[in-house]
mmCIF file of C-alpha atoms in Angstrom:
data_model
loop_
_atom_site.group_PDB
_atom_site.id
_atom_site.type_symbol
_atom_site.label_atom_id
_atom_site.label_comp_id
_atom_site.label_asym_id
_atom_site.label_seq_id
_atom_site.Cartn_x
_atom_site.Cartn_y
_atom_site.Cartn_z
ATOM 1 C CA UNK A 15 -36.676 -125.331 95.207
ATOM 2 C CA UNK A 16 -35.178 -128.609 94.336
ATOM 3 C CA UNK A 17 -35.811 -130.760 91.309
ATOM 4 C CA UNK A 18 -34.656 -134.339 91.262
ATOM 5 C CA UNK A 19 -34.906 -136.697 88.340
ATOM 6 C CA UNK A 20 -35.135 -140.437 88.214
ATOM 7 C CA UNK A 21 -35.639 -142.630 85.220
ATOM 8 C CA UNK A 22 -36.747 -146.203 84.582
ATOM 9 C CA UNK A 23 -38.041 -148.043 81.507
ATOM 10 C CA UNK A 24 -41.627 -147.289 82.495
ATOM 11 C CA UNK A 25 -41.527 -143.836 84.006
ATOM 12 C CA UNK A 26 -39.784 -140.491 84.076
ATOM 13 C CA UNK A 27 -40.234 -138.458 87.205
ATOM 14 C CA UNK A 28 -39.157 -134.916 88.011
ATOM 15 C CA UNK A 29 -39.426 -133.903 91.639
ATOM 16 C CA UNK A 30 -39.278 -130.410 93.047
ATOM 17 C CA UNK A 31 -38.526 -129.170 96.524
ATOM 18 C CA UNK A 32 -36.747 -126.621 98.624
ATOM 19 C CA UNK A 33 -34.455 -129.143 100.248
ATOM 20 C CA UNK A 34 -32.651 -132.342 99.399
ATOM 21 C CA UNK A 35 -35.147 -134.579 101.109
ATOM 22 C CA UNK A 36 -38.443 -133.062 100.000
ATOM 23 C CA UNK A 37 -39.969 -134.651 96.928
ATOM 24 C CA UNK A 38 -42.838 -133.432 94.854
ATOM 25 C CA UNK A 39 -43.817 -134.785 91.490
ATOM 26 C CA UNK A 40 -44.042 -132.145 88.815
ATOM 27 C CA UNK A 41 -44.004 -134.219 85.663
ATOM 28 C CA UNK A 42 -44.269 -137.950 85.311
ATOM 29 C CA UNK A 43 -45.423 -140.558 82.850
ATOM 30 C CA UNK A 44 -46.341 -143.854 84.454
ATOM 31 C CA UNK A 45 -47.231 -147.242 83.100
ATOM 32 C CA UNK A 46 -50.603 -147.209 84.799
ATOM 33 C CA UNK A 47 -53.636 -149.222 83.813
ATOM 34 C CA UNK A 48 -54.572 -146.839 81.022
ATOM 35 C CA UNK A 49 -50.906 -146.092 80.094
ATOM 36 C CA UNK A 50 -51.752 -142.384 80.111
ATOM 37 C CA UNK A 51 -49.653 -139.663 81.780
ATOM 38 C CA UNK A 52 -50.986 -138.162 84.976
ATOM 39 C CA UNK A 53 -52.232 -134.584 84.548
ATOM 40 C CA UNK A 54 -49.948 -132.132 86.330
ATOM 41 C CA UNK A 55 -51.089 -128.738 85.038
ATOM 42 C CA UNK A 56 -53.473 -128.138 87.955
ATOM 43 C CA UNK A 57 -50.866 -129.211 90.504
ATOM 44 C CA UNK A 58 -48.234 -127.004 88.898
ATOM 45 C CA UNK A 59 -50.607 -124.038 88.974
ATOM 46 C CA UNK A 60 -51.230 -124.636 92.666
ATOM 47 C CA UNK A 61 -47.500 -124.697 93.374
ATOM 48 C CA UNK A 62 -46.893 -121.362 91.681
ATOM 49 C CA UNK A 63 -49.828 -119.677 93.389
ATOM 50 C CA UNK A 64 -49.165 -121.092 96.879
ATOM 51 C CA UNK A 65 -45.379 -121.154 97.328
ATOM 52 C CA UNK A 66 -44.353 -117.511 96.681
ATOM 53 C CA UNK A 67 -46.776 -115.813 99.105
ATOM 54 C CA UNK A 68 -46.251 -118.551 101.719
ATOM 55 C CA UNK A 69 -42.469 -118.194 101.633
ATOM 56 C CA UNK A 70 -42.563 -114.389 101.680
ATOM 57 C CA UNK A 71 -44.907 -114.369 104.700
ATOM 58 C CA UNK A 72 -42.735 -116.861 106.600
ATOM 59 C CA UNK A 73 -39.647 -114.844 105.680
ATOM 60 C CA UNK A 74 -41.115 -111.605 107.050
ATOM 61 C CA UNK A 75 -42.354 -113.099 110.333
ATOM 62 C CA UNK A 76 -39.200 -115.139 110.963
ATOM 63 C CA UNK A 77 -36.886 -112.277 110.025
ATOM 64 C CA UNK A 78 -38.510 -109.760 112.383
ATOM 65 C CA UNK A 79 -38.808 -112.176 115.315
ATOM 66 C CA UNK A 80 -35.323 -113.650 115.109
ATOM 67 C CA UNK A 81 -33.613 -110.299 114.493
ATOM 68 C CA UNK A 82 -35.200 -109.106 117.741
ATOM 69 C CA UNK A 83 -33.957 -112.196 119.582
ATOM 70 C CA UNK A 84 -30.410 -111.774 118.246
ATOM 71 C CA UNK A 85 -30.341 -108.058 119.149
ATOM 72 C CA UNK A 86 -31.656 -108.677 122.670
ATOM 73 C CA UNK A 87 -29.216 -111.511 123.330
ATOM 74 C CA UNK A 88 -26.228 -109.583 121.999
ATOM 75 C CA UNK A 89 -27.259 -106.475 123.919
ATOM 76 C CA UNK A 90 -27.374 -108.523 127.101
ATOM 77 C CA UNK A 91 -24.001 -110.110 126.309
ATOM 78 C CA UNK A 92 -22.355 -106.691 125.893
ATOM 79 C CA UNK A 93 -23.531 -105.814 129.397
ATOM 80 C CA UNK A 94 -21.622 -108.782 130.833
ATOM 81 C CA UNK A 95 -17.894 -109.123 131.391
ATOM 82 C CA UNK A 96 -17.385 -112.342 129.428
ATOM 83 C CA UNK A 97 -19.073 -114.213 126.569
ATOM 84 C CA UNK A 98 -19.024 -117.270 128.846
ATOM 85 C CA UNK A 99 -20.837 -115.611 131.762
ATOM 86 C CA UNK A 100 -24.526 -116.189 131.118
ATOM 87 C CA UNK A 101 -26.816 -119.217 130.985
ATOM 88 C CA UNK A 102 -26.581 -122.189 128.651
ATOM 89 C CA UNK A 103 -30.163 -121.669 127.529
ATOM 90 C CA UNK A 104 -29.352 -118.129 126.392
ATOM 91 C CA UNK A 105 -26.467 -119.492 124.314
ATOM 92 C CA UNK A 106 -28.653 -122.114 122.664
ATOM 93 C CA UNK A 107 -31.372 -119.494 122.140
ATOM 94 C CA UNK A 108 -28.916 -117.241 120.310
ATOM 95 C CA UNK A 109 -27.754 -120.040 118.007
ATOM 96 C CA UNK A 110 -31.356 -121.102 117.397
ATOM 97 C CA UNK A 111 -32.245 -117.543 116.370
ATOM 98 C CA UNK A 112 -29.227 -117.337 114.036
ATOM 99 C CA UNK A 113 -30.148 -120.661 112.442
ATOM 100 C CA UNK A 114 -33.780 -119.636 111.931
ATOM 101 C CA UNK A 115 -32.690 -116.252 110.585
ATOM 102 C CA UNK A 116 -30.383 -117.825 107.987
ATOM 103 C CA UNK A 117 -33.184 -120.158 106.963
ATOM 104 C CA UNK A 118 -35.627 -117.285 106.591
ATOM 105 C CA UNK A 119 -33.244 -115.178 104.488
ATOM 106 C CA UNK A 120 -33.025 -117.779 101.699
ATOM 107 C CA UNK A 121 -36.783 -118.350 101.386
ATOM 108 C CA UNK A 122 -37.364 -115.348 99.054
ATOM 109 C CA UNK A 123 -34.897 -116.891 96.584
ATOM 110 C CA UNK A 124 -37.014 -120.031 96.369
ATOM 111 C CA UNK A 125 -40.143 -117.900 96.065
ATOM 112 C CA UNK A 126 -38.598 -116.036 93.125
ATOM 113 C CA UNK A 127 -37.771 -119.358 91.486
ATOM 114 C CA UNK A 128 -41.483 -120.170 91.379
ATOM 115 C CA UNK A 129 -42.131 -116.836 89.660
ATOM 116 C CA UNK A 130 -39.206 -116.393 87.248
ATOM 117 C CA UNK A 131 -37.203 -119.600 87.499
ATOM 118 C CA UNK A 132 -33.740 -119.863 89.077
ATOM 119 C CA UNK A 133 -31.818 -116.763 87.981
ATOM 120 C CA UNK A 134 -29.017 -116.771 90.560
ATOM 121 C CA UNK A 135 -26.506 -119.170 88.981
ATOM 122 C CA UNK A 136 -25.092 -122.575 89.882
ATOM 123 C CA UNK A 137 -22.824 -121.389 92.733
ATOM 124 C CA UNK A 138 -25.697 -119.650 94.512
ATOM 125 C CA UNK A 139 -27.855 -122.736 93.935
ATOM 126 C CA UNK A 140 -25.337 -124.894 95.807
ATOM 127 C CA UNK A 141 -24.876 -122.366 98.612
ATOM 128 C CA UNK A 142 -28.585 -121.752 99.148
ATOM 129 C CA UNK A 143 -29.410 -125.463 99.058
ATOM 130 C CA UNK A 144 -26.682 -126.199 101.598
ATOM 131 C CA UNK A 145 -27.886 -123.371 103.868
ATOM 132 C CA UNK A 146 -31.417 -124.719 103.754
ATOM 133 C CA UNK A 147 -30.377 -128.235 104.805
ATOM 134 C CA UNK A 148 -27.886 -126.917 107.365
ATOM 135 C CA UNK A 149 -30.390 -124.741 109.200
ATOM 136 C CA UNK A 150 -33.247 -127.244 109.109
ATOM 137 C CA UNK A 151 -31.060 -129.722 110.997
ATOM 138 C CA UNK A 152 -29.474 -127.137 113.306
ATOM 139 C CA UNK A 153 -32.783 -125.570 114.308
ATOM 140 C CA UNK A 154 -34.391 -128.726 115.643
ATOM 141 C CA UNK A 155 -31.182 -129.881 117.356
ATOM 142 C CA UNK A 156 -30.865 -126.560 119.188
ATOM 143 C CA UNK A 157 -34.462 -127.014 120.376
ATOM 144 C CA UNK A 158 -33.451 -130.384 121.807
ATOM 145 C CA UNK A 159 -30.442 -128.751 123.513
ATOM 146 C CA UNK A 160 -32.666 -126.124 125.141
ATOM 147 C CA UNK A 161 -35.011 -128.765 126.542
ATOM 148 C CA UNK A 162 -32.074 -130.854 127.823
ATOM 149 C CA UNK A 163 -30.517 -127.827 129.542
ATOM 150 C CA UNK A 164 -33.814 -127.073 131.264
ATOM 151 C CA UNK A 165 -34.039 -130.715 132.307
ATOM 152 C CA UNK A 166 -30.607 -130.573 133.957
ATOM 153 C CA UNK A 167 -31.317 -127.269 135.676
ATOM 154 C CA UNK A 168 -34.748 -128.138 137.057
ATOM 155 C CA UNK A 169 -34.804 -131.907 137.562
ATOM 156 C CA UNK A 170 -31.214 -132.462 138.646
ATOM 157 C CA UNK A 171 -30.532 -128.929 139.950
ATOM 158 C CA UNK A 172 -27.126 -128.730 138.293
ATOM 159 C CA UNK A 173 -24.853 -126.314 140.127
ATOM 160 C CA UNK A 174 -25.163 -122.697 139.050
ATOM 161 C CA UNK A 175 -21.433 -122.184 138.632
ATOM 162 C CA UNK A 176 -21.153 -125.035 136.132
ATOM 163 C CA UNK A 177 -24.223 -123.950 134.209
ATOM 164 C CA UNK A 178 -23.099 -120.354 133.895
ATOM 165 C CA UNK A 179 -19.884 -121.423 132.170
ATOM 166 C CA UNK A 180 -21.412 -121.354 128.706
ATOM 167 C CA UNK A 181 -18.113 -122.036 126.979
ATOM 168 C CA UNK A 182 -19.285 -125.653 127.164
ATOM 169 C CA UNK A 183 -22.484 -124.660 125.366
ATOM 170 C CA UNK A 184 -20.428 -122.878 122.717
ATOM 171 C CA UNK A 185 -18.482 -126.087 122.100
ATOM 172 C CA UNK A 186 -21.750 -128.027 121.845
ATOM 173 C CA UNK A 187 -23.143 -125.529 119.348
ATOM 174 C CA UNK A 188 -19.940 -125.689 117.301
ATOM 175 C CA UNK A 189 -20.190 -129.483 117.133
ATOM 176 C CA UNK A 190 -23.814 -129.231 115.973
ATOM 177 C CA UNK A 191 -22.930 -126.692 113.273
ATOM 178 C CA UNK A 192 -20.037 -128.811 111.991
ATOM 179 C CA UNK A 193 -22.067 -132.047 111.922
ATOM 180 C CA UNK A 194 -24.984 -130.407 110.140
ATOM 181 C CA UNK A 195 -22.593 -128.759 107.703
ATOM 182 C CA UNK A 196 -21.351 -132.242 106.848
ATOM 183 C CA UNK A 197 -24.909 -133.353 106.130
ATOM 184 C CA UNK A 198 -25.487 -130.316 103.917
ATOM 185 C CA UNK A 199 -22.447 -131.266 101.815
ATOM 186 C CA UNK A 200 -24.848 -133.402 99.765
ATOM 187 C CA UNK A 201 -26.342 -130.193 98.363
ATOM 188 C CA UNK A 202 -22.956 -128.681 97.607
ATOM 189 C CA UNK A 203 -21.898 -131.760 95.669
ATOM 190 C CA UNK A 204 -25.091 -132.731 93.843
ATOM 191 C CA UNK A 205 -27.019 -129.495 93.317
ATOM 192 C CA UNK A 206 -27.066 -127.923 89.878
ATOM 193 C CA UNK A 207 -29.223 -125.745 87.620
ATOM 194 C CA UNK A 208 -31.082 -127.175 84.661
ATOM 195 C CA UNK A 209 -33.743 -126.111 82.182
ATOM 196 C CA UNK A 210 -37.097 -127.873 82.214
ATOM 197 C CA UNK A 211 -38.141 -129.130 78.788
ATOM 198 C CA UNK A 212 -41.807 -128.390 79.508
ATOM 199 C CA UNK A 213 -41.619 -124.577 79.718
ATOM 200 C CA UNK A 214 -37.923 -123.671 79.566
ATOM 201 C CA UNK A 215 -37.755 -122.599 83.218
ATOM 202 C CA UNK A 216 -34.402 -122.876 84.988
ATOM 203 C CA UNK A 217 -34.519 -124.705 88.293
ATOM 204 C CA UNK A 218 -32.096 -125.420 91.138
ATOM 205 C CA UNK A 219 -32.189 -129.130 91.900
ATOM 206 C CA UNK A 220 -30.310 -132.116 93.299
ATOM 207 C CA UNK A 221 -29.163 -134.534 90.631
ATOM 208 C CA UNK A 222 -27.851 -137.767 92.081
ATOM 209 C CA UNK A 223 -25.566 -140.136 90.211
ATOM 210 C CA UNK A 224 -27.509 -142.404 87.823
ATOM 211 C CA UNK A 225 -28.078 -145.821 89.305
ATOM 212 C CA UNK A 226 -27.807 -144.625 92.916
ATOM 213 C CA UNK A 227 -30.685 -142.144 92.957
ATOM 214 C CA UNK A 228 -33.072 -144.309 94.964
ATOM 215 C CA UNK A 229 -30.394 -145.182 97.529
ATOM 216 C CA UNK A 230 -29.412 -141.539 98.053
ATOM 217 C CA UNK A 231 -33.025 -140.403 98.191
ATOM 218 C CA UNK A 232 -34.052 -142.918 100.822
ATOM 219 C CA UNK A 233 -30.905 -142.261 102.858
ATOM 220 C CA UNK A 234 -31.532 -138.513 102.980
ATOM 221 C CA UNK A 235 -35.182 -138.987 103.884
ATOM 222 C CA UNK A 236 -34.209 -141.396 106.674
ATOM 223 C CA UNK A 237 -31.702 -138.880 108.052
ATOM 224 C CA UNK A 238 -34.298 -136.135 107.889
ATOM 225 C CA UNK A 239 -36.876 -138.257 109.677
ATOM 226 C CA UNK A 240 -34.377 -139.309 112.373
ATOM 227 C CA UNK A 241 -32.294 -136.177 113.031
ATOM 228 C CA UNK A 242 -34.843 -133.606 111.908
ATOM 229 C CA UNK A 243 -37.847 -134.957 113.770
ATOM 230 C CA UNK A 244 -37.655 -138.262 115.675
ATOM 231 C CA UNK A 245 -34.598 -137.657 117.892
ATOM 232 C CA UNK A 246 -35.472 -134.047 118.872
ATOM 233 C CA UNK A 247 -39.063 -135.059 119.607
ATOM 234 C CA UNK A 248 -37.986 -137.901 121.904
ATOM 235 C CA UNK A 249 -35.568 -135.618 123.761
ATOM 236 C CA UNK A 250 -38.210 -132.924 124.171
ATOM 237 C CA UNK A 251 -40.868 -135.357 125.381
ATOM 238 C CA UNK A 252 -38.568 -137.007 127.915
ATOM 239 C CA UNK A 253 -37.155 -133.745 129.272
ATOM 240 C CA UNK A 254 -40.450 -131.890 129.520
ATOM 241 C CA UNK A 255 -42.269 -134.798 131.168
ATOM 242 C CA UNK A 256 -39.513 -135.063 133.769
ATOM 243 C CA UNK A 257 -39.536 -131.287 134.256
ATOM 244 C CA UNK A 258 -43.269 -131.217 134.879
ATOM 245 C CA UNK A 259 -43.083 -134.113 137.328
ATOM 246 C CA UNK A 260 -40.321 -132.337 139.242
ATOM 247 C CA UNK A 261 -42.269 -129.082 139.371
ATOM 248 C CA UNK A 262 -45.389 -130.864 140.619
ATOM 249 C CA UNK A 263 -43.643 -131.539 143.927
ATOM 250 C CA UNK A 264 -42.303 -128.003 144.404
ATOM 251 C CA UNK A 265 -44.738 -125.561 142.759
ATOM 252 C CA UNK A 266 -48.144 -124.216 143.634
ATOM 253 C CA UNK A 267 -51.259 -125.458 141.895
ATOM 254 C CA UNK A 268 -51.462 -122.319 139.747
ATOM 255 C CA UNK A 269 -47.823 -122.631 138.707
ATOM 256 C CA UNK A 270 -48.359 -126.301 137.824
ATOM 257 C CA UNK A 271 -51.198 -125.391 135.478
ATOM 258 C CA UNK A 272 -49.164 -122.669 133.814
ATOM 259 C CA UNK A 273 -46.155 -124.968 133.490
ATOM 260 C CA UNK A 274 -48.282 -127.727 131.984
ATOM 261 C CA UNK A 275 -49.814 -125.324 129.467
ATOM 262 C CA UNK A 276 -46.371 -124.102 128.431
ATOM 263 C CA UNK A 277 -44.946 -127.609 128.050
ATOM 264 C CA UNK A 278 -47.962 -128.791 126.069
ATOM 265 C CA UNK A 279 -47.700 -125.721 123.852
ATOM 266 C CA UNK A 280 -44.023 -126.313 123.082
ATOM 267 C CA UNK A 281 -44.476 -129.979 122.180
ATOM 268 C CA UNK A 282 -47.834 -129.536 120.430
ATOM 269 C CA UNK A 283 -46.609 -126.731 118.150
ATOM 270 C CA UNK A 284 -43.503 -128.736 117.248
ATOM 271 C CA UNK A 285 -45.739 -131.703 116.356
ATOM 272 C CA UNK A 286 -48.261 -129.593 114.453
ATOM 273 C CA UNK A 287 -45.504 -127.970 112.397
ATOM 274 C CA UNK A 288 -43.359 -130.999 111.595
ATOM 275 C CA UNK A 289 -45.402 -134.204 112.042
ATOM 276 C CA UNK A 290 -47.602 -133.744 108.905
ATOM 277 C CA UNK A 291 -44.548 -133.099 106.721
ATOM 278 C CA UNK A 292 -42.732 -136.165 108.009
ATOM 279 C CA UNK A 293 -45.876 -138.274 107.578
ATOM 280 C CA UNK A 294 -46.037 -137.295 103.900
ATOM 281 C CA UNK A 295 -42.304 -137.953 103.537
ATOM 282 C CA UNK A 296 -42.707 -141.391 105.062
ATOM 283 C CA UNK A 297 -45.523 -142.138 102.619
ATOM 284 C CA UNK A 298 -43.323 -140.954 99.761
ATOM 285 C CA UNK A 299 -40.537 -143.295 100.906
ATOM 286 C CA UNK A 300 -42.941 -146.228 100.980
ATOM 287 C CA UNK A 301 -44.029 -145.287 97.480
ATOM 288 C CA UNK A 302 -40.433 -145.256 96.233
ATOM 289 C CA UNK A 303 -39.905 -148.679 97.772
ATOM 290 C CA UNK A 304 -43.059 -149.798 95.904
ATOM 291 C CA UNK A 305 -44.716 -150.845 99.149
ATOM 292 C CA UNK A 306 -47.704 -148.727 98.095
ATOM 293 C CA UNK A 307 -49.574 -148.894 94.819
ATOM 294 C CA UNK A 308 -48.902 -145.900 92.592
ATOM 295 C CA UNK A 309 -51.795 -143.854 91.260
ATOM 296 C CA UNK A 310 -52.303 -140.369 89.881
ATOM 297 C CA UNK A 311 -54.452 -139.389 92.857
ATOM 298 C CA UNK A 312 -51.803 -140.506 95.337
ATOM 299 C CA UNK A 313 -49.028 -138.726 93.415
ATOM 300 C CA UNK A 314 -51.039 -135.506 93.311
ATOM 301 C CA UNK A 315 -51.901 -135.745 97.016
ATOM 302 C CA UNK A 316 -48.228 -136.226 97.875
ATOM 303 C CA UNK A 317 -47.167 -133.307 95.683
ATOM 304 C CA UNK A 318 -49.565 -130.834 97.241
ATOM 305 C CA UNK A 319 -49.338 -132.300 100.745
ATOM 306 C CA UNK A 320 -45.536 -132.137 100.894
ATOM 307 C CA UNK A 321 -45.425 -128.540 99.656
ATOM 308 C CA UNK A 322 -48.097 -127.343 102.106
ATOM 309 C CA UNK A 323 -46.742 -129.243 105.118
ATOM 310 C CA UNK A 324 -43.177 -128.175 104.327
ATOM 311 C CA UNK A 325 -44.365 -124.557 104.511
ATOM 312 C CA UNK A 326 -46.047 -125.363 107.823
ATOM 313 C CA UNK A 327 -42.749 -126.774 109.109
ATOM 314 C CA UNK A 328 -40.863 -123.688 107.970
ATOM 315 C CA UNK A 329 -43.360 -121.573 109.913
ATOM 316 C CA UNK A 330 -41.832 -123.027 113.081
ATOM 317 C CA UNK A 331 -38.766 -120.805 112.620
ATOM 318 C CA UNK A 332 -41.113 -117.800 112.897
ATOM 319 C CA UNK A 333 -42.779 -119.190 116.030
ATOM 320 C CA UNK A 334 -39.548 -119.984 117.898
ATOM 321 C CA UNK A 335 -38.964 -116.351 118.995
ATOM 322 C CA UNK A 336 -42.412 -116.362 120.615
ATOM 323 C CA UNK A 337 -42.059 -119.802 122.203
ATOM 324 C CA UNK A 338 -38.463 -119.629 123.388
ATOM 325 C CA UNK A 339 -37.823 -115.895 123.750
ATOM 326 C CA UNK A 340 -40.811 -113.755 124.622
ATOM 327 C CA UNK A 341 -42.089 -116.371 127.091
ATOM 328 C CA UNK A 342 -39.199 -115.404 129.386
ATOM 329 C CA UNK A 343 -39.895 -112.573 131.824
ATOM 330 C CA UNK A 344 -36.282 -111.401 131.794
ATOM 331 C CA UNK A 345 -36.215 -111.525 128.002
ATOM 332 C CA UNK A 346 -39.282 -109.297 127.815
ATOM 333 C CA UNK A 347 -37.759 -106.857 130.270
ATOM 334 C CA UNK A 348 -34.557 -106.652 128.250
ATOM 335 C CA UNK A 349 -36.601 -106.147 125.074
ATOM 336 C CA UNK A 350 -38.494 -103.287 126.717
ATOM 337 C CA UNK A 351 -35.212 -101.680 127.754
ATOM 338 C CA UNK A 352 -33.903 -101.962 124.187
ATOM 339 C CA UNK A 353 -37.083 -100.411 122.781
ATOM 340 C CA UNK A 354 -36.767 -97.539 125.222
ATOM 341 C CA UNK A 355 -33.232 -96.884 123.985
ATOM 342 C CA UNK A 356 -34.448 -96.887 120.370
ATOM 343 C CA UNK A 357 -37.289 -94.524 121.217
ATOM 344 C CA UNK A 358 -34.905 -92.334 123.193
ATOM 345 C CA UNK A 359 -32.636 -92.000 120.149
ATOM 346 C CA UNK A 360 -35.573 -90.321 118.400
ATOM 347 C CA UNK A 361 -36.234 -88.056 121.372
ATOM 348 C CA UNK A 362 -39.105 -90.185 122.698
ATOM 349 C CA UNK A 363 -39.675 -91.826 126.069
ATOM 350 C CA UNK A 364 -36.498 -90.364 127.557
ATOM 351 C CA UNK A 365 -37.892 -90.349 131.023
ATOM 352 C CA UNK A 366 -38.915 -94.006 130.758
ATOM 353 C CA UNK A 367 -35.480 -94.913 129.451
ATOM 354 C CA UNK A 368 -33.687 -93.120 132.268
ATOM 355 C CA UNK A 369 -35.840 -94.883 134.838
ATOM 356 C CA UNK A 370 -35.358 -98.292 133.264
ATOM 357 C CA UNK A 371 -31.592 -98.041 132.741
ATOM 358 C CA UNK A 372 -30.987 -98.137 136.483
ATOM 359 C CA UNK A 373 -32.778 -101.481 136.800
ATOM 360 C CA UNK A 374 -30.573 -103.553 134.476
ATOM 361 C CA UNK A 375 -31.003 -107.265 135.167
ATOM 362 C CA UNK A 376 -28.020 -109.377 136.175
ATOM 363 C CA UNK A 377 -29.657 -112.737 135.485
ATOM 364 C CA UNK A 378 -30.231 -114.744 132.343
ATOM 365 C CA UNK A 379 -32.773 -112.775 130.319
ATOM 366 C CA UNK A 380 -34.504 -115.980 129.308
ATOM 367 C CA UNK A 381 -35.066 -116.799 132.951
ATOM 368 C CA UNK A 382 -36.770 -115.632 136.070
ATOM 369 C CA UNK A 383 -34.415 -117.640 138.239
ATOM 370 C CA UNK A 384 -31.343 -119.715 137.510
ATOM 371 C CA UNK A 385 -33.111 -123.010 138.150
ATOM 372 C CA UNK A 386 -36.209 -122.029 136.182
ATOM 373 C CA UNK A 387 -34.511 -120.289 133.286
ATOM 374 C CA UNK A 388 -36.642 -120.017 130.171
ATOM 375 C CA UNK A 389 -39.592 -121.582 132.032
ATOM 376 C CA UNK A 390 -40.180 -118.178 133.569
ATOM 377 C CA UNK A 391 -43.854 -118.905 134.199
ATOM 378 C CA UNK A 392 -42.801 -121.693 136.540
ATOM 379 C CA UNK A 393 -40.896 -119.520 138.974
#
């Protein structure tokens, strides 16, 4: 969780979040019409009752799903002769799963902060805050990469030989990691641990340089809105619309319906998870710019709304394994083979394992065909 402070002659505001660009008001005294402080006890109670169970549930779901994806991908890679021998989508899928897994692992630390305060020290505060920002950015950018790869493969029918050389995808992923690491440097530099005067709780928060707080805050929120939502959404919309139009001229009516349902599901779930959060963040930015009239009701609505919608956005890292992994026929087959091996190690399903081991796939496990990889229902 992240607490940021800003001061002016008329107000003192403490804001709490998990990341550098999420703001929630936890304690503020404003020069409103009645010159009375806004009540925050009820909001604070809601935070402490909602955040811990929400973060632990997201952690469990995301951890299980993404660990499965990583194991299946790595198992498939070990069956190949080279790390650069399978599809670009599989490479992006692996990096997406790693990013979501790293994000999930740090959520229990923020949940504990709501219960006991930050007890992990300043160094861990900086590391965890940087990991949170890093993986939020990386996750959505890898989603955009997956959609763009599918666009090239299906709409433009990029040659198989070029697409199977995933060393290019590895370079792309490395560039994304490095760029997002640069963005997360804000947390490493500005994060610290402080004690709240209200109840003595220690919190991990971002403390910007006095006099530049508003500038930094608006800059980070603009970057989050652009790189963490707007740009990936535009890429996904463009690529998936073009993909569906291309499939309409080559697929059967049944396949068109299934393809359309899949595309709508991918875009709709991304919007449902991240659009509400970014809408609240945009409202918060307008409030900081004083383009909206401050009030206790609006502050409380923003506090609760940002926390709830942020949790909804984090849930997306638990849904990605279902949307981008299990939807693939080859992925499911590889997962079944892996489960048979696990069962066989306990003396179970040995006959099934022996039958399945002779049918090892030689294609991308996220695909049914090279030109319809990951959109397996379209083949």
